[in-house]
Coordinates of C-alpha atoms in Angstrom, one line a residue:
X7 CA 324.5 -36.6 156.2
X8 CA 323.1 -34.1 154.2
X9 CA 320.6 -35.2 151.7
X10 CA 321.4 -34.4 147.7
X11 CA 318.0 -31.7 146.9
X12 CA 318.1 -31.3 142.5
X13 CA 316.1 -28.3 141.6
X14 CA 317.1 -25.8 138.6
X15 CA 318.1 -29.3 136.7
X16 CA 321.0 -28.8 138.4
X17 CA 322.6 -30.3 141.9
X18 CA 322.7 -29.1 145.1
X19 CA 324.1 -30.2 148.7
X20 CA 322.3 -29.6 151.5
X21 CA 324.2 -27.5 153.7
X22 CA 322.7 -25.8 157.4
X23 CA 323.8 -22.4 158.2
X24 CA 322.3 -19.6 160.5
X25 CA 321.4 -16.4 159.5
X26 CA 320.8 -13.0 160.9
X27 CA 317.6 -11.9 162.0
X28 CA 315.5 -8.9 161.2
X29 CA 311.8 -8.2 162.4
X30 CA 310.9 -11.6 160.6
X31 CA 312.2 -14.9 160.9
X32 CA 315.2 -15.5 159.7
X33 CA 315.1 -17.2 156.1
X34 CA 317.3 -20.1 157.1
X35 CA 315.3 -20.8 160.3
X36 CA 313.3 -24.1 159.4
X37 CA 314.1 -24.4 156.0
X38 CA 317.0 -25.6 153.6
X39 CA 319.4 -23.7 152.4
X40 CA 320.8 -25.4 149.2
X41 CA 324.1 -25.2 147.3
X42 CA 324.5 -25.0 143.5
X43 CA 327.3 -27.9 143.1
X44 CA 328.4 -25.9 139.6
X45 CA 329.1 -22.7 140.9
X46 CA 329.5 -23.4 145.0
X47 CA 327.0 -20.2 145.4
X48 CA 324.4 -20.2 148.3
X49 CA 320.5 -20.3 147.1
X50 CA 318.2 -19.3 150.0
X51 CA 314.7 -20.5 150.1
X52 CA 312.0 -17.2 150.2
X53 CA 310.2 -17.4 153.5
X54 CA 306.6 -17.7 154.1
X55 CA 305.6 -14.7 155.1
X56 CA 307.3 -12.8 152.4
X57 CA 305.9 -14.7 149.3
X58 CA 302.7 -14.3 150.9
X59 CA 303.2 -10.2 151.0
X60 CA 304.0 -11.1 146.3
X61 CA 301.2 -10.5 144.2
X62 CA 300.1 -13.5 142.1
X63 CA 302.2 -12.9 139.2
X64 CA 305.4 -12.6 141.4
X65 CA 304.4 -15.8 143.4
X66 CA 304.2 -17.6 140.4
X67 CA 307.9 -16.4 139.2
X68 CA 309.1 -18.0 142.3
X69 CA 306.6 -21.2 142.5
X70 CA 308.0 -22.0 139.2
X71 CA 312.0 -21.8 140.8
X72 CA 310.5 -23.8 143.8
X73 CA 310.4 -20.7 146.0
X74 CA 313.8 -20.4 146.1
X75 CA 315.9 -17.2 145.5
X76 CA 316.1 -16.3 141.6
X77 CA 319.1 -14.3 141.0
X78 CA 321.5 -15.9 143.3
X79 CA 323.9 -16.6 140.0
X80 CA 326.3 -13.7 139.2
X81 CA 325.8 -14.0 135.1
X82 CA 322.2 -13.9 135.1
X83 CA 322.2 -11.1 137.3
X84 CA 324.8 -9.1 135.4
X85 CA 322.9 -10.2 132.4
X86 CA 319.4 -8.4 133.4
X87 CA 321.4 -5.3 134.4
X88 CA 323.4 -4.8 131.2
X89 CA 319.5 -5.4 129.8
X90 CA 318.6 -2.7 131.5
X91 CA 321.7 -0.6 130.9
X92 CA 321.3 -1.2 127.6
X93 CA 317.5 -1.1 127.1
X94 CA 317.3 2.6 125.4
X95 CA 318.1 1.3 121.8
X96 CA 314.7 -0.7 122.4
X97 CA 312.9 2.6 122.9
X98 CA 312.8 2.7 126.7
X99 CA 314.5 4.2 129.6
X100 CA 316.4 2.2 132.4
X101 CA 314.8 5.0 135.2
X102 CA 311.6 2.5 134.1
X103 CA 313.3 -0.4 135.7
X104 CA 315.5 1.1 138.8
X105 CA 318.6 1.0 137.3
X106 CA 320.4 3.5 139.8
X107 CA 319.2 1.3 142.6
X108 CA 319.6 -1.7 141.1
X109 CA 323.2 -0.6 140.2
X110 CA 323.6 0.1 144.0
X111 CA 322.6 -2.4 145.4
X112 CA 324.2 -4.8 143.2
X113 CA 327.8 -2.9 144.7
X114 CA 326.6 -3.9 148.1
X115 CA 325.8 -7.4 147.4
X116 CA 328.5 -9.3 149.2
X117 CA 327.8 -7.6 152.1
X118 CA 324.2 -7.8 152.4
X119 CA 322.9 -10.3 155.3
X120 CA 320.2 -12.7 153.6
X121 CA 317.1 -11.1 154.1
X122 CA 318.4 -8.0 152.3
X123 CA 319.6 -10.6 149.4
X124 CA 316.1 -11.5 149.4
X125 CA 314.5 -8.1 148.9
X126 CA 317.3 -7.5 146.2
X127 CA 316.2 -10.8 144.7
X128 CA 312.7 -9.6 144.6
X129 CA 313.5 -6.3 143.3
X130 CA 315.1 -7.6 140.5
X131 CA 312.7 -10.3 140.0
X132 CA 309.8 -7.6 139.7
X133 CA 312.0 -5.6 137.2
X134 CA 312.8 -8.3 134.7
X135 CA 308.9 -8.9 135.2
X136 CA 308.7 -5.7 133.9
X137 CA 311.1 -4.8 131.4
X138 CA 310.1 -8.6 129.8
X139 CA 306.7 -7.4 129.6
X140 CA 307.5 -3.9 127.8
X141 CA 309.7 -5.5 125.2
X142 CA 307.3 -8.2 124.2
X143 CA 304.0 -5.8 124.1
X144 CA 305.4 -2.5 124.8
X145 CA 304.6 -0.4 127.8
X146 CA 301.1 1.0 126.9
X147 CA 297.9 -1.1 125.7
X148 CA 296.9 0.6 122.5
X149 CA 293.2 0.0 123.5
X150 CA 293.7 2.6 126.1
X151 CA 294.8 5.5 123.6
X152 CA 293.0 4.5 120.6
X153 CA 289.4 3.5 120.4
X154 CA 289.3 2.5 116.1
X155 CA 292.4 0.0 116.9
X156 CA 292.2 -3.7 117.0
X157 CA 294.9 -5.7 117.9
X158 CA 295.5 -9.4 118.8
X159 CA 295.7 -8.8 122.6
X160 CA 299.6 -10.4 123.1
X161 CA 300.2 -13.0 125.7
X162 CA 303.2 -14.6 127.0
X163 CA 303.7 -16.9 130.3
X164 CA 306.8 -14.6 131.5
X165 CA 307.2 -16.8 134.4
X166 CA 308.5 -19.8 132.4
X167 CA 310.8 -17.6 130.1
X168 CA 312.2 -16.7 133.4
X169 CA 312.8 -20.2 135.0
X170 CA 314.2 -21.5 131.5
X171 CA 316.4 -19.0 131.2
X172 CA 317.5 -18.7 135.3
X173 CA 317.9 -22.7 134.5
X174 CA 320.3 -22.5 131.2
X175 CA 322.0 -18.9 132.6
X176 CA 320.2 -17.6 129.4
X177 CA 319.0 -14.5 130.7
X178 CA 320.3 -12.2 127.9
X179 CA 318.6 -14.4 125.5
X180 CA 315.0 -15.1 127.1
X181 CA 314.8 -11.3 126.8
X182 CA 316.3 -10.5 123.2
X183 CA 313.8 -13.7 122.9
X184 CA 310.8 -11.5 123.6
X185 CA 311.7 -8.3 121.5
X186 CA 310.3 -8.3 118.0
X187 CA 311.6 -10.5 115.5
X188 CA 310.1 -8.4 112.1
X189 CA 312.8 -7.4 110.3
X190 CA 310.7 -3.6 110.5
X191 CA 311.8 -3.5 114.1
X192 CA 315.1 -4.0 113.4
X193 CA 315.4 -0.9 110.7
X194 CA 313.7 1.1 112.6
X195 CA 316.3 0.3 116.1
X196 CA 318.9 0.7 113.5
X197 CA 317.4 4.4 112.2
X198 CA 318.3 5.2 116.1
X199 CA 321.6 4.5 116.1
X200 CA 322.0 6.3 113.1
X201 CA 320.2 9.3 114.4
X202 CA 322.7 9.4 117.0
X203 CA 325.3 10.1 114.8
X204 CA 324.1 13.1 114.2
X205 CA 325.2 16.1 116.7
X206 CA 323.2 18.1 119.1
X207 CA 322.2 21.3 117.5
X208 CA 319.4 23.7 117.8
X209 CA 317.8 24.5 114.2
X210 CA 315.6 28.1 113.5
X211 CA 312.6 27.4 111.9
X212 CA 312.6 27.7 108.1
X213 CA 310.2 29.8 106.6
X214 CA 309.3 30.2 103.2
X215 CA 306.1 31.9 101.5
X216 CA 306.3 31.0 98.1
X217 CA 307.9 27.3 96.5
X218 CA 311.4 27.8 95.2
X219 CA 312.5 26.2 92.1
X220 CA 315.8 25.8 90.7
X221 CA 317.6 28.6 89.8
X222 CA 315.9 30.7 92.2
X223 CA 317.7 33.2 94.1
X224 CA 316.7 33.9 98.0
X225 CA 318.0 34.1 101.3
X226 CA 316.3 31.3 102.7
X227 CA 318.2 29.0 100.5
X228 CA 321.5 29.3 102.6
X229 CA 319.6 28.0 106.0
X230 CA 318.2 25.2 103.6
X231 CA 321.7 24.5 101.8
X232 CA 322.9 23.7 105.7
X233 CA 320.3 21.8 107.0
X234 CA 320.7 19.3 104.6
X235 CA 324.2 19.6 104.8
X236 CA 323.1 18.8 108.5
X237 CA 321.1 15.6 107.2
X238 CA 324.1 14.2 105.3
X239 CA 321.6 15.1 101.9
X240 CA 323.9 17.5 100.0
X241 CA 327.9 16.5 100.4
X242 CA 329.5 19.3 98.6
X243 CA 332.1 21.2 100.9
X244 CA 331.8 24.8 99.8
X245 CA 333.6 27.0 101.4
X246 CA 331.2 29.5 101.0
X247 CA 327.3 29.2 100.4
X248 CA 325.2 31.2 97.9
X249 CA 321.6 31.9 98.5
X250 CA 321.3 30.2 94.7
X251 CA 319.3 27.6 94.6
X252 CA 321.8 25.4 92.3
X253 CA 321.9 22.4 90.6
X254 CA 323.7 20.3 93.6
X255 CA 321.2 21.8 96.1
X256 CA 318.4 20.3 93.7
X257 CA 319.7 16.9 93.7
X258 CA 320.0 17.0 97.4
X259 CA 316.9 18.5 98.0
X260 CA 315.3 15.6 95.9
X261 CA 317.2 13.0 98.2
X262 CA 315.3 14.2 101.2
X263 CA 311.9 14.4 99.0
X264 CA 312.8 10.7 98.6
X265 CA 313.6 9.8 102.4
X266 CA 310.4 11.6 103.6
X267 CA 307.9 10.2 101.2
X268 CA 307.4 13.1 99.2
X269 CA 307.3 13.8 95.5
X270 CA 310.6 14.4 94.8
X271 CA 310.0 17.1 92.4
X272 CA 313.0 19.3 93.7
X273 CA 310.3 21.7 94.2
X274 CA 310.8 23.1 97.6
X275 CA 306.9 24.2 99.0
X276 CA 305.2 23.3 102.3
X277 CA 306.0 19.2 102.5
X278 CA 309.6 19.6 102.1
X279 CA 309.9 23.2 104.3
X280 CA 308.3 21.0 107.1
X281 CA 310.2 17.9 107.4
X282 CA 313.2 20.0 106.9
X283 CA 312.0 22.2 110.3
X284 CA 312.1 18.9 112.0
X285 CA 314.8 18.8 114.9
X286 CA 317.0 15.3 116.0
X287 CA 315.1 15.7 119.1
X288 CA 312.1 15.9 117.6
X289 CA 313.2 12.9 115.3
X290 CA 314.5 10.8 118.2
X291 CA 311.0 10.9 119.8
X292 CA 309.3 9.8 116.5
X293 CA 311.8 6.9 116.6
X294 CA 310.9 5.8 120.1
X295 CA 306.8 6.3 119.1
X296 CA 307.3 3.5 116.2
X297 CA 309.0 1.1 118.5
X298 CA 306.8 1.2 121.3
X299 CA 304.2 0.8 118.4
X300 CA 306.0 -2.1 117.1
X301 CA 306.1 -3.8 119.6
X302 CA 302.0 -3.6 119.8
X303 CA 302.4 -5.7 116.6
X304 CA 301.6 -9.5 115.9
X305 CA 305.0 -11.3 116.3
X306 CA 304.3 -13.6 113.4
X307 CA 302.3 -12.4 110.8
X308 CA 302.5 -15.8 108.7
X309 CA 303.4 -17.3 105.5
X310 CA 300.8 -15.3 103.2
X311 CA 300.0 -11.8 104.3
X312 CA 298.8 -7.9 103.4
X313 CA 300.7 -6.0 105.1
X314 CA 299.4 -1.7 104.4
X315 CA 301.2 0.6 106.2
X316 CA 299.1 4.2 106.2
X317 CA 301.5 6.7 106.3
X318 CA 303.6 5.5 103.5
X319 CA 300.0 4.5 101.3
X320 CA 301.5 1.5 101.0
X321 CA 300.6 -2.3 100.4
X322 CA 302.6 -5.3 100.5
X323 CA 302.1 -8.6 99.7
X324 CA 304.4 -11.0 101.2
X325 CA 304.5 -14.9 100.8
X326 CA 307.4 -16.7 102.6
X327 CA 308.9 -13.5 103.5
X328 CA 309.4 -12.9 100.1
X329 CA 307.4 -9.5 98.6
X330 CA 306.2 -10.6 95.7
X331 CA 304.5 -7.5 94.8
X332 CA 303.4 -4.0 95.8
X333 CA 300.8 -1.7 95.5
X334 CA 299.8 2.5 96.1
X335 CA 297.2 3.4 98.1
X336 CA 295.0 6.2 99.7
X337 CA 293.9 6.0 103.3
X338 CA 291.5 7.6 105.8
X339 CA 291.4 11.2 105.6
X340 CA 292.2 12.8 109.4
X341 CA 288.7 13.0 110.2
X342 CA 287.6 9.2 108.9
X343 CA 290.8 7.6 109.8
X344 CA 291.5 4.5 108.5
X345 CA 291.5 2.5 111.5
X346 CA 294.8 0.0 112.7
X347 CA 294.1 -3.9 112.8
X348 CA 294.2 -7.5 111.9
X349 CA 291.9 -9.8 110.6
X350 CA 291.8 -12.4 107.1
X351 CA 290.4 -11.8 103.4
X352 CA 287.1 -13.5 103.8
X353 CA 286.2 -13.1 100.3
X354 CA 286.9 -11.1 97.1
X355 CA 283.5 -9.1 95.3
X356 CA 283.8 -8.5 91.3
X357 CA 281.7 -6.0 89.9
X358 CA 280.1 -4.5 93.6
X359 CA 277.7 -2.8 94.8
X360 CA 277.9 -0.1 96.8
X361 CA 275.7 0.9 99.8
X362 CA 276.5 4.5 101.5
X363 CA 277.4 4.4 104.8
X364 CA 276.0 6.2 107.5
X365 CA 279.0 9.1 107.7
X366 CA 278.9 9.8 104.1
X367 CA 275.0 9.5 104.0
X368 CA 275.4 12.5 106.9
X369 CA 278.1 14.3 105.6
X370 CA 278.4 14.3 101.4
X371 CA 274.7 12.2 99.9
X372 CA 272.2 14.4 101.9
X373 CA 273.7 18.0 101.2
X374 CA 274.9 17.4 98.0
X375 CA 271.2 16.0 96.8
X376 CA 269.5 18.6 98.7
X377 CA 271.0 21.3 96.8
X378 CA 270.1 18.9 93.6
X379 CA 267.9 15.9 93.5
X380 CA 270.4 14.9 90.2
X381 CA 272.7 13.6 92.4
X382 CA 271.3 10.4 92.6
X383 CA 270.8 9.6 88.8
X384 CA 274.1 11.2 88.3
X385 CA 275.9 8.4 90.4
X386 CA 273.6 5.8 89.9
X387 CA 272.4 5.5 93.3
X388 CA 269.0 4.0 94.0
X389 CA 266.7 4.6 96.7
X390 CA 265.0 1.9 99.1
X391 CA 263.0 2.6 101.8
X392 CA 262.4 0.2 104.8
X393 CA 260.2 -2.0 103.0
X394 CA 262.8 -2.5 100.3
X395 CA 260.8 -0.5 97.9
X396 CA 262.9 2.0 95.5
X397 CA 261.8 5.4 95.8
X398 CA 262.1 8.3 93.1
X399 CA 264.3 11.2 93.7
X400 CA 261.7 13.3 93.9
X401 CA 259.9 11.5 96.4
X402 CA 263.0 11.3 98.8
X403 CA 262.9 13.4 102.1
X404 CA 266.0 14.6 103.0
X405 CA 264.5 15.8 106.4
X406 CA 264.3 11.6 106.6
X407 CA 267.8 11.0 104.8
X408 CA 268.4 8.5 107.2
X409 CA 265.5 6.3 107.2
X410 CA 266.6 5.2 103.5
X411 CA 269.2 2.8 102.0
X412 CA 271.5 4.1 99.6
X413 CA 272.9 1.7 96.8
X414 CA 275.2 2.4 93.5
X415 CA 275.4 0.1 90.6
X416 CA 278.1 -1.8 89.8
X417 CA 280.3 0.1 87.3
X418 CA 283.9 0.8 86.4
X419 CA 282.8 4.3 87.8
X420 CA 281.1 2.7 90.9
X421 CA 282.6 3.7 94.3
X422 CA 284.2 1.0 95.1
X423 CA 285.5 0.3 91.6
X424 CA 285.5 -3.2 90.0
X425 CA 286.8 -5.1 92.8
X426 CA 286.5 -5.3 96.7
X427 CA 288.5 -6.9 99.2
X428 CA 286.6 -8.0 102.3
X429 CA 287.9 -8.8 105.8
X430 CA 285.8 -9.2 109.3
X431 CA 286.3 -6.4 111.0
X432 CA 283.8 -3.8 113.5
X433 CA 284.7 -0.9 111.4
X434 CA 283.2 -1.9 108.1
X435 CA 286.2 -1.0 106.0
X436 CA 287.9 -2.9 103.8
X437 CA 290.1 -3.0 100.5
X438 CA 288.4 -1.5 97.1
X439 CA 289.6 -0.1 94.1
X440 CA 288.2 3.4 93.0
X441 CA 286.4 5.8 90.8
X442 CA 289.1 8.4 91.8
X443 CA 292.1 6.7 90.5
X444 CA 294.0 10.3 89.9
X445 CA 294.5 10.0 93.4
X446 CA 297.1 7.5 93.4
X447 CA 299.5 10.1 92.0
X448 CA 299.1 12.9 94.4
X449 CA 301.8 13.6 96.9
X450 CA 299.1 13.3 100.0
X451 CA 296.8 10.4 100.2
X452 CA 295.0 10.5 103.2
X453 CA 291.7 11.3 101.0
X454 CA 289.2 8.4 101.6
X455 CA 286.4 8.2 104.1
X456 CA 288.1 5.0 106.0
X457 CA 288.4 2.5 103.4
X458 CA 291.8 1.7 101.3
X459 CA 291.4 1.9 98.1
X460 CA 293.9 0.4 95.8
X461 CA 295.7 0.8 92.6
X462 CA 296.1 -1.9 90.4
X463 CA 293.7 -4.0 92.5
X464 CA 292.6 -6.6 90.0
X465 CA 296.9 -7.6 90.0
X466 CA 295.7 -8.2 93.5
X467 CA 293.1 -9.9 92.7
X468 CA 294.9 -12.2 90.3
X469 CA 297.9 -12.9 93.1
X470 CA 295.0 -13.8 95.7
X471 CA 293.0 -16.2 94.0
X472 CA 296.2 -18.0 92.0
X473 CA 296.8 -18.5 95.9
X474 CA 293.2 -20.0 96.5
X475 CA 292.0 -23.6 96.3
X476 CA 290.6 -23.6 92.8
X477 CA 293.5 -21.8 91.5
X478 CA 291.6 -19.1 89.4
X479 CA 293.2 -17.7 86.2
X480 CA 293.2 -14.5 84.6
X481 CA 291.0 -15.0 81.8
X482 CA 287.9 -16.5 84.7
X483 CA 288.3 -13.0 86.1
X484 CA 288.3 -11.0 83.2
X485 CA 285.3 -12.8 82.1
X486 CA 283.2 -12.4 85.3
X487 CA 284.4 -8.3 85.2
X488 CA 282.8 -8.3 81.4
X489 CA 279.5 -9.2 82.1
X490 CA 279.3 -6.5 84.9
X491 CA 277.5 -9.1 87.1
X492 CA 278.1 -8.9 91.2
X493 CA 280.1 -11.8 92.4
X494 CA 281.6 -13.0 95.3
X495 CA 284.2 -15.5 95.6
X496 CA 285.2 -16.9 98.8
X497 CA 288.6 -17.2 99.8
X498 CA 289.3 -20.9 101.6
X499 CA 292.8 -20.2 102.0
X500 CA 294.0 -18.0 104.8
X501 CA 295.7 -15.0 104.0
X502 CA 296.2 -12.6 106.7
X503 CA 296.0 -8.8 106.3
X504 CA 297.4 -6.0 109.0
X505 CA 296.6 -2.4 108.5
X506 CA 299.3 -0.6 110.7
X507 CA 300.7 2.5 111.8
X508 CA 304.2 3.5 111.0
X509 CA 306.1 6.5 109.8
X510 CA 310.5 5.4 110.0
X511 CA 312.4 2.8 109.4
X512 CA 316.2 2.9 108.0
X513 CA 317.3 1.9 104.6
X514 CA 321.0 1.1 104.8
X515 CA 322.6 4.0 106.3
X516 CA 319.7 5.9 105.6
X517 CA 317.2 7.9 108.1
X518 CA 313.4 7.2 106.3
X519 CA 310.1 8.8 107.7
X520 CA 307.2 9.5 106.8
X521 CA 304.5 12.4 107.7
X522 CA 302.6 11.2 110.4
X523 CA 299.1 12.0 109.2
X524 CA 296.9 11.3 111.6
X525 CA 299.2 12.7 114.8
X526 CA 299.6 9.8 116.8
X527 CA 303.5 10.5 117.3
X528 CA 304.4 13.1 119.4
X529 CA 301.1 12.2 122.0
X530 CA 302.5 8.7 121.6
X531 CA 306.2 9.6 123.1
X532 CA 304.2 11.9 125.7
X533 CA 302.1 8.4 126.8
X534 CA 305.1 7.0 127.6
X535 CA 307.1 9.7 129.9
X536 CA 310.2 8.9 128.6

């Protein structure tokens, strides 16, 4: 009598049967072929001297299943293909994980002997391996393509996702499992199905010298008047269209301003001329950038975090998943880009200092006080030496500009402001509010030389320390700001900030991006040969 064998959590009869041979033993020959009691369906042990021929990762797929045969149950196999299928509105392409093969061979099953089963099996086993691992951290490591970001590397023991899943015939799930839960993610999958909506159509470049303001009369306002009829931005039917730039074409015009993060002015110059010379194409790869990108992204971000997202100059502060407010800022310029990472507020600084970095040291302090030796009195910047000793302006060396420490006063004119926000990080940036607070309003804020700086920062100030142990109050900051002292308060409570990389999303039925100001994009979608 057959001995009972459980495995999978589930039961199996022993059962002998003899199997064909190729050029290696067959898998039946000297090992147990077991029967799932549920289903009636065959499960064939994985011979010897194929798992030895698996890399580690795959040996440990099937070590975890007892060496036996993975996909020997119809659902979960259907359920990895239809994955697969399917896996496009996740940003990636099925060519990525066989599909046309898989599809194949999948036809041909029932007539496969069992050592062809078990190189399907395998085949399948290395692409849900794979596909698993590109929806949980995306199919390129952003340490690879970009050397200023820092990113909690993301790990995940696939192998017992798998066996839990192969267990429960929860394929489907263990993978939708892996994806990322942010609700970001899920706009921006849904601005790709609303992309798609759109139809295939080949758009000539708009060109226009000078900005056209309402009223205006040109040509070029007819081309504009369809392509964003094209973007669903102006509705009126007209049966025939004037080169007038009207009142209706105004309103629409500022609708797209709105959706693309510009001013919207109605004023139709440079901004608005290029997003509207962007194609669906051209759109459709931006989309599949900012998943893959997302993807990069912490899963859980936690109860209490900062959340800046560059390209819209945008802060968020979000406490049980709740924003409870919001702030403008200005990033990196394209040469000092404000670099992408995680870390926590260590500590808040009221009334800073501020000493000059080595770039702007380089590139603004030593020509501009070259030219005048004012410049230093002017900003209230002080001069040490080595020894710590200030030196007079008219002492300094600027052939030697970099043998000296540089260090402002604390002012509301000061650099960095009133306030500064500080987090551990390699790149010496952090969170500060200004001396250039006209910024804030200007259509393009990628001004800064890597820092954010912030508007409304002592709001955030406020929000951060009502969070933190001793439960600050207003009037204590105000106070501390009045006396135009320097000081630091730590911050015991853990509060989380992430400055990311994004330029879409959706907003209802709504497409939303944003310019993508340092370029990342299109070289992005190139990365991944899509």
């Amino acid at each position: 009598m057959n001995k009972i064998i459980y495995s999978f959590v589930l039961f199996f009869s022993l059962i002998q049967l003899s199997c064909k041979k190729d050029n290696r033993d067959s898998v039946a020959e000297n090992q147990d072929l077991i029967k799932d009691a549920k289903t009636n369906t065959i499960i064939r042990p994985i011979p010897n001297e194929v798992l030895e021929k698996l890399d580690d990762s795959l040996k440990l797929y099937y070590a975890k299943l007892n060496n036996y045969e993975i996909w020997y149950n119809d659902e979960n196999r259907t359920d990895l293909i239809n994955e697969i299928k399917f896996c496009h509105k996740d940003g990636l392409n099925a060519d990525d994980y066989e599909f046309d093969k898989i599809k194949e061979l999948e036809s041909k099953r029932d007539k496969m002997d069992d050592n062809e089963i078990i190189d399907y099996d395998i085949l399948l086993t290395k692409n849900y391996r794979k596909i698993a691992t590109h929806l949980y951290k995306g199919k390129l490591k952003p340490t690879q393509l970009y050397k200023d970001w820092d990113l909690i590397k993301k790990e995940l023991p696939l192998s017992d996702s798998l066996a839990n899943a192969i267990k429960n015939t929860r394929v489907s799930s263990s993978l939708k499992n892996l994806k990322p839960k942010d609700f970001m993610y899920k706009r921006i999958k849904r601005s790709l199905v609303l992309l798609e909506e759109f139809p295939d159509y080949h758009f000539n470049k708009i060109e226009v010298k000078d900005k056209i303001q309402l009223n205006d009369t040109t040509p070029i306002i007819v081309s504009i008047k369809k392509r964003l009829k094209y973007w669903k931005d102006y509705t009126k039917t007209d049966s025939i269209i004037t080169p007038i730039y009207d009142s209706t074409t105004f309103v629409a015009v500022k609708r797209f301003q709105k959706r693309h993060g510009l001013k919207p002015d109605g004023v139709i110059g440079k901004g608005t001329v290029k997003a509207l010379n962007f194609s669906k194409n051209e759109r459709r790869e931006q989309i599949i950038a900012n998943l893959e990108r997302w993807k990069w992204f912490p899963h859980d971000f936690g109860n209490e975090y900062i959340l800046i997202n560059l390209p819209d100059y945008s802060l968020n502060f979000v406490k049980d998943n709740d924003t409870i407010e919001n702030h403008t800022v200005v990033v990196g310029k394209s040469t000092r880009r404000t670099p992408v990472l995680t870390s926590k507020i260590s500590n808040l600084v009221f009334n800073p200092t501020w000493t000059v970095p080595p770039t702007i040291i380089k590139e603004d302090l030593t020509p501009s006080a070259t030219k005048n030796r004012n410049y230093f009195d002017r900003n209230k910047i002080s001069i040490f030496d080595k020894a710590g000793n200030i030196v007079s302006p008219e002492f300094w060396d600027p052939e030697n500009s970099k043998s000296y420490r540089y260090v402002q006063s604390p002012s509301y004119n000061n650099s960095l402001g009133l306030v500064k926000f500080n987090f551990n990080n390699r790149h010496m940036v952090y969170l500060h509010d200004t001396n250039h607070r006209d910024y804030f309003s200007r259509e393009y804020k990628a001004l800064s030389s890597g820092c954010v700086r912030v508007e409304n920062p002592l709001k955030l100030s406020e929000t951060i320390l009502k969070l933190n142990d001793e439960k600050w109050k207003k009037s204590e900051m105000d106070t501390i700001i009045n006396r135009k002292n320097t000081k630091t308060i730590p911050i015991k409570n853990s509060i989380n900030v992430f400055l990311l990389y994004w330029t879409n999303w959706s907003d209802g039925n709504q497409l939303v991006f944003r310019e993508d100001i340092y370029d990342l994009d299109k070289k992005l979608y190139e990365s991944l040969g899509n």
